[in-house]
Coordinates of C-alpha atoms in Angstrom, one line a residue:
Chain A
M258 CA -26.7 -41.5 -5.9
A259 CA -25.0 -38.2 -6.9
S260 CA -21.8 -38.9 -8.8
A261 CA -18.2 -37.5 -7.4
E262 CA -18.7 -34.7 -9.9
E263 CA -22.1 -33.7 -9.0
I264 CA -21.0 -33.4 -5.4
A265 CA -18.1 -31.1 -6.2
R266 CA -20.2 -29.1 -8.3
A267 CA -22.3 -28.7 -5.6
A268 CA -19.4 -27.9 -3.0
D269 CA -18.1 -25.2 -5.6
A270 CA -21.6 -23.8 -5.7
R271 CA -21.4 -23.5 -1.8
D272 CA -18.2 -22.2 -1.8
I273 CA -19.0 -19.3 -4.2
R274 CA -22.2 -18.5 -2.3
D275 CA -20.3 -18.5 1.0
R276 CA -17.7 -16.0 -0.6
W277 CA -20.3 -13.7 -1.7
L278 CA -21.8 -13.8 1.6
L279 CA -18.6 -13.1 3.0
S280 CA -17.9 -10.0 0.5
A281 CA -21.4 -8.9 1.1
P282 CA -21.3 -6.2 4.1
A283 CA -18.0 -4.4 2.0
L284 CA -20.1 -4.3 -1.3
V285 CA -23.4 -3.0 0.5
I286 CA -21.6 -0.2 2.1
I287 CA -20.0 1.0 -1.0
L288 CA -22.9 0.7 -3.0
L289 CA -25.0 2.7 -0.3
A290 CA -22.2 5.4 0.5
A291 CA -20.2 5.6 -2.7
I292 CA -21.4 4.0 -5.8
G293 CA -25.0 4.4 -5.6
P294 CA -24.8 8.1 -4.8
L295 CA -22.8 8.6 -8.2
F296 CA -26.1 7.2 -10.0
V297 CA -28.5 9.5 -8.2
M298 CA -26.2 12.3 -8.9
L299 CA -26.1 11.2 -12.9
A300 CA -29.8 11.2 -12.4
Y301 CA -30.1 14.8 -10.6
S302 CA -27.9 16.0 -13.6
F303 CA -30.6 15.3 -16.1
M304 CA -33.5 17.4 -13.7
L305 CA -34.5 21.1 -13.8
K306 CA -32.9 23.0 -10.9
G307 CA -34.8 23.8 -7.9
D308 CA -35.2 27.5 -6.4
Y309 CA -33.3 27.2 -3.5
G310 CA -30.9 24.3 -4.4
D311 CA -31.6 20.7 -4.8
V312 CA -33.9 19.9 -8.0
Q313 CA -37.5 19.8 -8.9
F314 CA -37.8 16.2 -8.5
G315 CA -38.9 13.9 -11.6
I316 CA -38.8 17.3 -14.1
F317 CA -36.7 16.2 -17.0
S318 CA -34.3 18.9 -18.4
L319 CA -30.8 19.1 -20.3
D320 CA -30.2 22.8 -18.5
G321 CA -27.6 21.2 -16.3
W322 CA -25.6 19.9 -19.0
T323 CA -26.2 22.8 -21.6
S324 CA -24.9 25.2 -19.0
V325 CA -21.5 23.0 -18.5
L326 CA -20.3 25.0 -21.5
F327 CA -23.2 27.3 -22.4
Q328 CA -24.9 30.3 -20.7
R329 CA -28.3 31.7 -21.7
D330 CA -28.2 35.4 -22.4
I331 CA -30.5 37.2 -20.0
F332 CA -31.7 39.7 -22.7
D333 CA -32.1 37.9 -25.9
D334 CA -32.0 34.2 -24.6
T335 CA -29.6 33.0 -27.1
L336 CA -26.8 30.8 -26.0
G337 CA -23.2 31.9 -25.6
L338 CA -19.8 30.2 -24.3
A339 CA -19.7 30.2 -20.7
D340 CA -16.3 32.2 -20.2
A341 CA -16.0 31.8 -16.5
H342 CA -16.5 28.0 -16.9
L343 CA -14.1 27.8 -19.6
T344 CA -11.3 29.4 -17.8
I345 CA -11.9 27.1 -14.8
F346 CA -11.7 24.1 -17.2
W347 CA -8.7 25.7 -18.7
R348 CA -7.0 26.7 -15.5
S349 CA -7.6 23.1 -13.8
I350 CA -6.2 21.3 -17.1
S351 CA -3.1 23.4 -17.2
L352 CA -2.4 23.6 -13.6
S353 CA -2.8 19.9 -13.3
F354 CA -0.4 19.6 -16.7
Y355 CA 2.3 21.7 -15.4
T356 CA 2.0 20.0 -11.7
T357 CA 2.7 16.5 -13.5
V358 CA 5.5 17.9 -15.6
L359 CA 7.1 19.6 -13.0
T360 CA 6.7 16.8 -10.4
L361 CA 8.4 14.5 -13.0
L362 CA 11.3 16.8 -13.6
F363 CA 12.1 16.6 -9.9
G364 CA 11.0 13.4 -8.8
F365 CA 12.8 11.5 -11.6
P366 CA 16.3 12.4 -10.2
T367 CA 14.8 11.8 -6.4
A368 CA 14.1 8.6 -7.2
Y369 CA 17.0 7.9 -9.2
F370 CA 19.3 9.0 -6.2
I371 CA 17.0 6.7 -3.8
A372 CA 17.5 3.8 -5.9
T373 CA 21.2 4.2 -6.4
R374 CA 21.8 4.2 -2.4
P375 CA 22.8 1.0 -0.6
P376 CA 19.8 -0.9 0.5
K377 CA 19.7 0.1 4.2
T378 CA 20.0 3.9 3.3
R379 CA 17.7 3.5 0.7
E380 CA 14.6 2.5 3.1
V381 CA 15.5 5.5 5.4
W382 CA 15.3 7.9 2.4
V383 CA 11.7 6.1 1.1
F384 CA 10.6 6.5 4.4
L385 CA 11.1 10.2 4.2
V386 CA 8.9 10.4 1.4
T387 CA 6.4 8.4 3.1
I388 CA 6.0 10.8 5.8
P389 CA 4.6 14.0 4.3
F390 CA 2.6 11.7 1.9
W391 CA 0.5 10.4 5.1
T392 CA 0.5 13.7 6.2
N393 CA -3.1 15.5 6.4
L394 CA -3.2 17.6 3.3
L395 CA -5.0 20.3 4.7
I396 CA -1.9 20.6 7.1
R397 CA 0.6 20.5 4.2
T398 CA -1.5 23.0 2.4
F399 CA -1.3 25.2 5.6
A400 CA 2.6 24.5 5.7
M401 CA 3.0 25.7 2.0
Q402 CA 0.9 28.9 3.0
Q403 CA 3.6 29.5 6.0
V404 CA 6.3 29.4 2.9
I405 CA 4.6 31.8 0.5
R406 CA 2.4 34.2 2.1
N407 CA 3.5 37.7 2.0
E408 CA 5.1 37.6 5.7
G409 CA 6.2 34.1 5.2
L410 CA 9.5 32.3 5.0
V411 CA 10.4 33.0 1.5
N412 CA 9.7 36.9 1.6
T413 CA 11.1 37.3 4.8
A414 CA 14.1 35.8 3.8
L415 CA 14.2 37.6 0.3
M416 CA 13.8 40.8 2.3
A417 CA 16.2 40.3 4.9
L418 CA 18.7 39.8 2.4
G419 CA 17.7 43.0 0.4
I420 CA 17.0 41.4 -2.9
I421 CA 13.3 42.6 -2.7
K422 CA 12.0 45.7 -0.8
Q423 CA 8.0 44.5 -1.1
P424 CA 7.0 41.6 -0.5
L425 CA 6.2 39.4 -3.7
Q426 CA 2.3 38.5 -3.8
I427 CA 2.4 34.7 -4.3
M428 CA -0.8 33.7 -2.4
N429 CA -4.1 33.9 -4.0
T430 CA -2.5 33.7 -7.5
D431 CA -2.4 30.4 -9.8
T432 CA 1.3 30.1 -9.0
A433 CA 0.4 29.6 -5.3
I434 CA -2.2 26.8 -6.2
L435 CA 1.0 25.2 -8.5
L436 CA 3.4 25.4 -5.9
G437 CA 1.0 23.8 -3.5
M438 CA 0.2 21.2 -5.4
I439 CA 3.4 20.4 -6.6
Y440 CA 4.5 20.0 -2.9
I441 CA 1.5 17.8 -2.2
Y442 CA 1.6 15.6 -4.9
L443 CA 5.4 14.9 -5.5
P444 CA 5.3 11.8 -3.3
L445 CA 2.8 10.3 -5.6
M446 CA 5.3 10.9 -8.4
V447 CA 8.4 9.5 -6.7
L448 CA 7.0 6.7 -4.8
P449 CA 6.0 4.6 -8.2
L450 CA 9.1 5.9 -10.2
Y451 CA 11.3 4.5 -7.4
A452 CA 9.5 1.3 -7.4
S453 CA 10.2 0.7 -11.1
M454 CA 13.8 2.0 -10.9
E455 CA 14.7 -0.4 -8.0
K456 CA 14.2 -3.1 -10.4
L457 CA 16.3 -1.5 -12.6
D458 CA 19.2 -3.8 -14.0
F459 CA 22.6 -1.6 -13.9
R460 CA 24.6 -3.9 -16.1
L461 CA 22.4 -2.6 -19.3
V462 CA 23.5 1.2 -18.0
E463 CA 27.1 -0.2 -17.9
A464 CA 26.7 -1.9 -21.2
G465 CA 25.4 1.1 -22.4
Y466 CA 29.0 3.1 -21.5
D467 CA 30.9 0.1 -22.6
L468 CA 29.4 0.9 -26.1
Y469 CA 30.3 4.5 -25.8
A470 CA 27.1 5.9 -25.3
G471 CA 27.2 9.2 -23.5
R472 CA 25.4 9.8 -20.0
W473 CA 22.6 11.9 -21.8
Q474 CA 22.3 8.7 -24.3
V475 CA 21.9 6.6 -21.4
L476 CA 19.6 8.4 -19.7
R477 CA 17.4 8.8 -23.0
R478 CA 17.9 5.3 -24.7
I479 CA 18.2 2.9 -21.9
I480 CA 17.1 4.2 -18.4
F481 CA 13.9 5.8 -19.5
P482 CA 12.5 3.2 -21.6
L483 CA 12.9 0.9 -18.8
I484 CA 10.9 3.1 -16.4
K485 CA 8.3 4.2 -18.5
P486 CA 5.5 2.1 -16.3
G487 CA 6.8 4.1 -13.6
V488 CA 6.8 7.3 -15.2
I489 CA 3.3 6.8 -16.7
A490 CA 1.8 5.5 -13.2
G491 CA 3.6 8.6 -11.4
S492 CA 1.9 11.0 -14.0
I493 CA -1.5 9.5 -13.7
L494 CA -1.5 9.4 -9.8
V495 CA -0.5 13.1 -9.9
F496 CA -2.5 14.1 -12.8
I497 CA -6.1 12.8 -11.5
P498 CA -5.8 14.1 -7.8
S499 CA -4.9 17.5 -9.1
L500 CA -7.9 17.8 -11.7
G501 CA -10.2 16.9 -8.8
A502 CA -8.2 19.3 -6.5
Y503 CA -10.5 21.2 -3.8
V504 CA -8.6 21.9 -0.4
I505 CA -5.6 23.5 -2.2
P506 CA -6.9 25.9 -4.8
R507 CA -9.2 27.1 -1.9
V508 CA -6.9 27.9 0.6
L509 CA -3.9 29.0 -1.6
G510 CA -5.8 30.4 -4.5
G511 CA -8.1 32.7 -2.7
G512 CA -11.6 32.9 -3.6
K513 CA -11.0 33.7 -7.1
N514 CA -8.6 31.2 -8.5
M515 CA -10.9 28.2 -8.8
M516 CA -10.5 24.9 -10.1
L517 CA -13.1 22.5 -11.1
G518 CA -13.6 21.1 -7.5
N519 CA -14.6 24.7 -6.4
L520 CA -16.8 25.1 -9.2
I521 CA -18.5 22.2 -8.5
E522 CA -18.8 23.1 -4.7
L523 CA -19.8 26.7 -5.9
Q524 CA -22.8 25.1 -7.7
F525 CA -24.0 23.3 -4.7
S526 CA -23.7 26.3 -2.1
A527 CA -24.3 29.5 -3.6
G528 CA -24.7 29.0 -7.0
R529 CA -27.6 26.4 -6.0
N530 CA -27.4 24.9 -9.5
W531 CA -27.4 21.0 -8.4
P532 CA -27.7 19.9 -12.1
L533 CA -25.1 22.0 -13.2
G534 CA -22.9 21.1 -10.3
A535 CA -23.8 17.1 -11.1
A536 CA -23.2 17.7 -14.5
I537 CA -19.6 19.1 -14.1
S538 CA -18.8 16.5 -11.5
I539 CA -19.7 13.7 -14.2
T540 CA -17.7 15.5 -16.8
L541 CA -14.8 15.3 -14.2
M542 CA -15.3 11.6 -13.3
A543 CA -15.2 10.9 -17.3
V544 CA -12.0 12.4 -17.4
V545 CA -10.5 10.4 -14.6
M546 CA -12.0 7.1 -15.8
I547 CA -10.2 7.6 -19.3
A548 CA -7.0 8.3 -17.7
L549 CA -7.1 5.3 -15.6
L550 CA -8.5 3.4 -18.3
F551 CA -5.0 4.4 -20.1
Y552 CA -3.2 3.4 -17.1
V553 CA -4.9 0.2 -16.9
R554 CA -4.2 -0.7 -20.5
N555 CA -0.6 0.4 -20.1
A556 CA 0.4 -1.3 -16.7
S557 CA -1.2 -4.6 -18.1
R558 CA 1.0 -4.5 -21.1
S559 CA 4.3 -3.9 -18.9
E560 CA 3.7 -6.3 -16.3
G561 CA 4.7 -6.3 -12.6
V562 CA 4.1 -2.5 -11.8
H563 CA 2.1 -1.9 -8.6
V564 CA 1.4 1.1 -7.1
Chain B
M220 CA 30.9 1.8 -2.2
S221 CA 34.2 3.2 -2.7
K222 CA 35.1 6.4 -4.6
R223 CA 35.7 5.4 -8.3
S224 CA 36.6 7.9 -10.9
F225 CA 33.7 7.0 -12.5
D226 CA 30.7 6.0 -11.1
I227 CA 28.0 4.4 -14.0
Q228 CA 25.3 4.8 -11.6
A229 CA 25.9 8.6 -10.8
Q230 CA 24.1 11.1 -13.0
P231 CA 25.4 14.7 -13.0
G232 CA 22.9 17.0 -10.9
F233 CA 20.5 14.3 -10.1
G234 CA 21.8 14.1 -6.4
F235 CA 21.5 17.6 -6.1
I236 CA 18.4 18.1 -7.3
A237 CA 17.5 15.1 -4.9
L238 CA 18.7 17.1 -1.9
V239 CA 16.7 20.3 -2.9
T240 CA 13.5 17.8 -3.3
F241 CA 14.2 16.6 0.2
F242 CA 14.8 19.9 1.5
A243 CA 11.4 21.3 0.0
L244 CA 9.5 18.6 1.2
Y245 CA 10.6 19.3 5.0
L246 CA 10.6 23.2 4.7
P247 CA 7.0 24.0 4.9
I248 CA 6.3 21.6 7.4
A249 CA 9.3 23.4 9.4
A250 CA 7.7 26.4 9.0
L251 CA 4.6 25.7 10.0
V252 CA 5.6 23.9 13.4
A253 CA 8.2 27.0 14.1
Y254 CA 5.2 29.6 13.6
S255 CA 3.1 27.7 15.9
F256 CA 5.5 28.6 18.8
N257 CA 5.1 32.2 17.9
A258 CA 4.3 34.4 20.8
A259 CA 2.6 37.0 18.6
D260 CA -1.1 37.9 18.2
S261 CA -0.9 37.5 14.4
L262 CA 1.4 35.5 12.2
S263 CA 2.6 38.5 10.5
R264 CA 5.5 38.8 13.0
W265 CA 7.4 37.0 15.1
D266 CA 7.4 37.8 18.8
G267 CA 9.8 35.1 20.5
F268 CA 9.2 31.6 21.7
S269 CA 5.7 30.6 23.7
L270 CA 3.6 27.7 24.1
R271 CA 0.3 29.9 24.5
W272 CA -1.4 29.0 21.2
F273 CA -0.9 25.6 22.4
I274 CA -2.6 26.3 25.5
S275 CA -5.5 28.4 23.8
A276 CA -6.2 25.7 21.5
W277 CA -6.3 23.0 24.3
H278 CA -8.8 25.1 26.2
N279 CA -11.0 25.9 22.9
S280 CA -14.2 23.9 23.3
A281 CA -14.7 24.0 19.7
V282 CA -11.6 22.4 19.0
Q283 CA -12.1 20.1 21.8
D284 CA -15.5 18.7 20.2
A285 CA -14.2 18.4 17.0
S286 CA -11.2 16.3 18.4
V287 CA -13.2 14.0 19.9
R288 CA -15.7 13.8 17.0
S289 CA -12.9 13.3 15.0
L290 CA -11.4 10.1 17.3
V291 CA -15.1 8.8 17.5
L292 CA -15.4 8.7 13.8
A293 CA -12.0 7.6 12.9
V294 CA -12.2 4.7 15.5
S295 CA -15.7 3.5 14.3
A296 CA -14.8 4.1 10.5
A297 CA -11.7 2.0 10.8
A298 CA -13.1 -0.9 12.9
L299 CA -15.9 -1.2 10.7
S300 CA -14.0 -0.9 7.3
T301 CA -11.4 -3.7 8.6
I302 CA -14.1 -5.8 9.5
V303 CA -15.9 -6.0 6.3
A304 CA -12.2 -5.7 4.6
T305 CA -11.4 -8.8 6.1
M306 CA -14.5 -10.6 5.5
A307 CA -14.2 -9.5 1.8
A308 CA -10.4 -10.2 1.8
L309 CA -11.0 -13.8 2.6
A310 CA -13.9 -14.0 0.3
T311 CA -11.9 -12.8 -2.7
T312 CA -8.3 -14.5 -2.3
R313 CA -7.2 -18.2 -2.1
T314 CA -9.6 -19.1 -5.1
R315 CA -9.8 -20.2 -8.5
P316 CA -11.5 -17.3 -10.5
Y317 CA -15.2 -17.5 -10.2
P318 CA -17.8 -15.2 -11.7
G319 CA -18.1 -11.9 -10.1
L320 CA -14.5 -11.8 -8.8
T321 CA -13.3 -9.2 -10.8
F322 CA -16.3 -7.2 -10.5
K323 CA -15.8 -7.5 -6.5
Y324 CA -12.3 -6.3 -7.1
A325 CA -13.5 -3.3 -9.1
F326 CA -16.4 -2.9 -6.6
I327 CA -13.9 -2.5 -3.5
N328 CA -11.4 -0.5 -5.2
Q329 CA -14.0 2.1 -6.5
P330 CA -13.8 4.9 -3.7
L331 CA -10.0 5.2 -4.7
M332 CA -11.1 6.0 -8.2
V333 CA -13.4 8.7 -8.1
P334 CA -12.3 12.5 -7.3
E335 CA -13.4 13.0 -3.5
I336 CA -15.3 16.4 -4.6
V337 CA -17.3 14.1 -6.9
T338 CA -18.2 11.5 -4.1
G339 CA -18.7 14.4 -1.4
V340 CA -21.4 16.3 -3.5
A341 CA -23.1 13.0 -4.8
L342 CA -23.2 11.9 -0.9
L343 CA -24.6 15.4 -0.2
I344 CA -27.8 14.9 -2.6
V345 CA -28.2 11.5 -1.3
F346 CA -27.7 12.1 2.2
S347 CA -29.8 15.6 2.3
R348 CA -32.9 13.9 0.9
I349 CA -32.5 10.9 3.7
K350 CA -32.2 13.6 6.3
V351 CA -35.7 15.0 5.1
W352 CA -37.1 11.9 4.8
T353 CA -36.5 10.2 8.2
G354 CA -35.5 13.2 10.2
Y355 CA -32.3 11.7 11.4
S356 CA -29.0 13.9 11.3
G357 CA -26.7 12.1 13.3
L358 CA -23.0 10.9 13.1
G359 CA -24.1 7.8 10.9
Y360 CA -24.0 9.6 7.6
L361 CA -20.5 10.6 8.4
I362 CA -19.6 6.9 9.7
A363 CA -21.0 5.3 6.8
A364 CA -19.2 7.4 4.1
H365 CA -15.8 7.3 6.1
T366 CA -16.1 3.5 6.3
A367 CA -17.0 3.5 2.6
F368 CA -13.9 5.2 1.5
C369 CA -11.6 3.3 4.5
I370 CA -12.3 -0.2 3.0
P371 CA -10.3 -0.4 0.0
F372 CA -7.0 0.9 2.4
A373 CA -8.1 -1.8 5.0
Y374 CA -8.5 -4.2 2.1
L375 CA -5.1 -4.1 0.5
P376 CA -2.8 -4.9 3.0
I377 CA -5.0 -8.1 4.4
R378 CA -5.4 -9.2 0.8
A379 CA -1.8 -8.9 0.2
R380 CA -0.9 -10.9 3.3
L381 CA -3.6 -13.4 2.7
E382 CA -2.1 -14.2 -1.0
N383 CA 1.2 -15.1 0.5
M384 CA 0.0 -17.4 3.0
D385 CA 0.4 -20.8 2.3
L386 CA -2.7 -23.0 2.9
T387 CA -0.6 -26.2 4.4
L388 CA -1.2 -24.9 8.1
E389 CA -5.1 -24.8 7.4
R390 CA -4.9 -28.0 5.7
A391 CA -3.4 -29.5 8.6
A392 CA -5.7 -28.0 11.2
A393 CA -8.3 -29.6 9.0
D394 CA -6.7 -32.8 9.1
L395 CA -6.7 -32.8 13.1
Y396 CA -10.5 -32.4 12.8
A397 CA -10.6 -28.5 13.7
T398 CA -13.9 -27.0 12.3
P399 CA -13.3 -24.2 9.6
W400 CA -14.3 -21.7 12.1
K401 CA -11.8 -23.0 14.4
A402 CA -9.3 -23.4 11.8
F403 CA -10.0 -19.6 11.2
R404 CA -9.7 -18.7 14.7
F405 CA -7.0 -20.4 15.8
V406 CA -4.8 -20.7 12.7
T407 CA -5.7 -17.8 9.9
L408 CA -6.7 -15.1 12.3
P409 CA -3.3 -15.0 14.2
L410 CA -1.3 -15.1 11.2
L411 CA -3.4 -12.4 9.7
R412 CA -3.0 -10.5 12.8
P413 CA 0.0 -8.0 11.5
A414 CA -2.2 -7.2 8.5
I415 CA -5.0 -6.2 10.2
I416 CA -3.6 -4.2 12.4
A417 CA -1.7 -2.5 9.3
G418 CA -5.0 -2.1 7.8
F419 CA -6.9 -0.7 10.5
M420 CA -4.0 1.8 11.2
L421 CA -4.3 3.0 7.5
A422 CA -8.0 3.4 7.8
F423 CA -7.7 5.3 10.7
V424 CA -5.4 7.7 9.5
I425 CA -7.5 8.2 6.2
S426 CA -10.6 9.0 8.0
L427 CA -8.6 11.1 10.6
D428 CA -7.2 13.4 7.3
D429 CA -10.3 13.5 5.3
V430 CA -11.5 16.8 4.9
V431 CA -13.5 17.2 1.5
I432 CA -15.9 14.2 1.9
T433 CA -16.8 15.4 5.7
E434 CA -17.3 18.8 4.4
F435 CA -20.3 17.9 2.4
V436 CA -21.7 15.2 4.4
K437 CA -21.6 16.5 8.2
S438 CA -24.6 18.2 9.4
G439 CA -24.8 21.4 11.1
G440 CA -22.4 21.6 14.2
Q441 CA -20.6 18.4 13.1
D442 CA -17.2 19.8 12.8
T443 CA -14.3 17.4 12.8
L444 CA -10.7 18.7 13.3
P445 CA -10.0 19.1 9.3
T446 CA -13.3 20.9 8.7
Y447 CA -13.1 22.9 11.8
M448 CA -9.4 24.0 10.4
L449 CA -10.7 24.7 7.0
G450 CA -13.6 26.6 8.2
Q451 CA -11.4 29.1 10.3
L452 CA -9.5 30.0 7.1
R453 CA -12.3 32.2 6.4
R454 CA -11.2 34.5 8.8
E455 CA -7.6 35.6 9.4
T456 CA -5.6 32.8 10.3
S457 CA -4.4 32.9 14.0
P458 CA -1.4 31.0 15.1
E459 CA -3.9 28.6 17.1
I460 CA -4.5 27.0 14.0
N461 CA -0.6 26.3 13.4
A462 CA -0.8 25.1 17.0
I463 CA -3.7 22.6 16.4
A464 CA -1.7 21.6 12.9
T465 CA 1.4 21.0 14.7
V466 CA -0.1 18.6 17.2
F467 CA -2.0 16.7 14.5
L468 CA 0.9 16.7 12.2
A469 CA 2.7 14.9 15.6
L470 CA 0.3 12.5 15.9
S471 CA 0.3 11.4 12.1
V472 CA 4.0 11.0 12.3
V473 CA 3.8 8.9 15.3
L474 CA 0.9 7.0 13.5
V475 CA 3.0 6.5 10.3
T476 CA 6.2 5.5 11.8
I477 CA 4.2 2.5 13.9
F478 CA 2.5 1.5 10.6
Y479 CA 5.9 1.4 9.2
F480 CA 7.6 -0.7 11.6
V481 CA 4.0 -3.1 12.3
N482 CA 4.2 -3.6 8.1
R483 CA 8.1 -4.2 7.9
R484 CA 7.7 -7.1 10.2
K485 CA 7.7 -9.8 7.4
P486 CA 6.7 -13.4 8.0

């Protein structure tokens, strides 16, 4: 005769088994079409490149990884730094950094403005931020192109006003990519900032003023520390996709101003160096994971921030 | 709020920056829409209002194919991911922590955390080999890839709804001798419906918008609307692309608006 405890344990085991069965289809699809391929790619980064793309299956090589940073001189076979790669790494990191700082600079006042509206109007402003957020990224990149191209809105307006004679060449420069990224990722900054500002207790601000703090002091010593989790969340949400941007540099940067995403693509197409492409992809992913860990640690310390 | 001499909530300049931001958020979209009504053959000059590019896009068979493919793909991926995400959500909510629960969360949300370009090339590596082995190069790869990255988007609203749902109604049903299936069918599912609709719509929009992963997974001649537009960029951009983008944009806005109202109906 089974004891009550045994019956309960058996029921628990059955429950857990059922729960695994229920979640199995989702897990299998993600394993086959998302996570699994990443491991295959990791293996590919340690193989010898094939002559027409792909790899020479099963032949171990570190060439993919060394060529992330170094290139072999074709004459004397010595290793030198791969300047082209370093330029692209640097462009990716610095443009992503500037994007984060500038979206914060514009996003902070915007989120503050929304959070201080009456509740009914607040909803409308948030909705207005959400619409571009859910609009196709490619289309928004196109839209930015309409503003900054040589015959675009900005140049037409400036020339009509007689401020400039020749159109400003913005397209196909780093500035174009930067403008595009700020435009595309701004909602990702405003939304988490707003989420943490909405909960801000304005009595603390009032107390600050009562104690003769100036506006700047209130902003820096009261408001900013209280919404820091939102600032961190927003910065990470902007920085990560900026670093992996592919469409924006391709459309606005022309062929030459590549970022990491375009460098990866190049290795899988014209470059025909899959191990190198795989190694750069894994490097990019590692950076993203480190940034996410940093975020998770911060978020868990200051509870209640959901993005 | 009535006007006061000193509004403690106002920070000088913030309102101005906010309005500039909102203006900047919508200016490019407005420009895109405006240029799509341009009668000229090229984007470099304005020849007056015309619908000719909308008409020419409508009759362009490549655009028709890509639109149909985009829709088929988005509907299949959204349906599949919503079904499996609903099951997964039922399996991961309203329970004491059990071994593997955290693992499941991490697994399901993983597609959100990897840059699209990385997922794209990883799928290129695997699928190109499967294509060689099996000879199959149909839409299945795209459906699998889209379903995978849509799962977290379908999962999130459904999970949120389940976590807020109380168990008393299901217990009552069980007390009235409903089988677990009947309790699910007649109690849980109807309560869950708004979240399932929201999850489906999110997944649909996400699939419809994807360009990077599709670009790497698709076989020859399998353009979706976004990859078709991206491909057209290699040439001189014609106003036709603007017309397509404008229609696409309108569709997204409609979907987001519907999603917003479906989601706002709180229990």
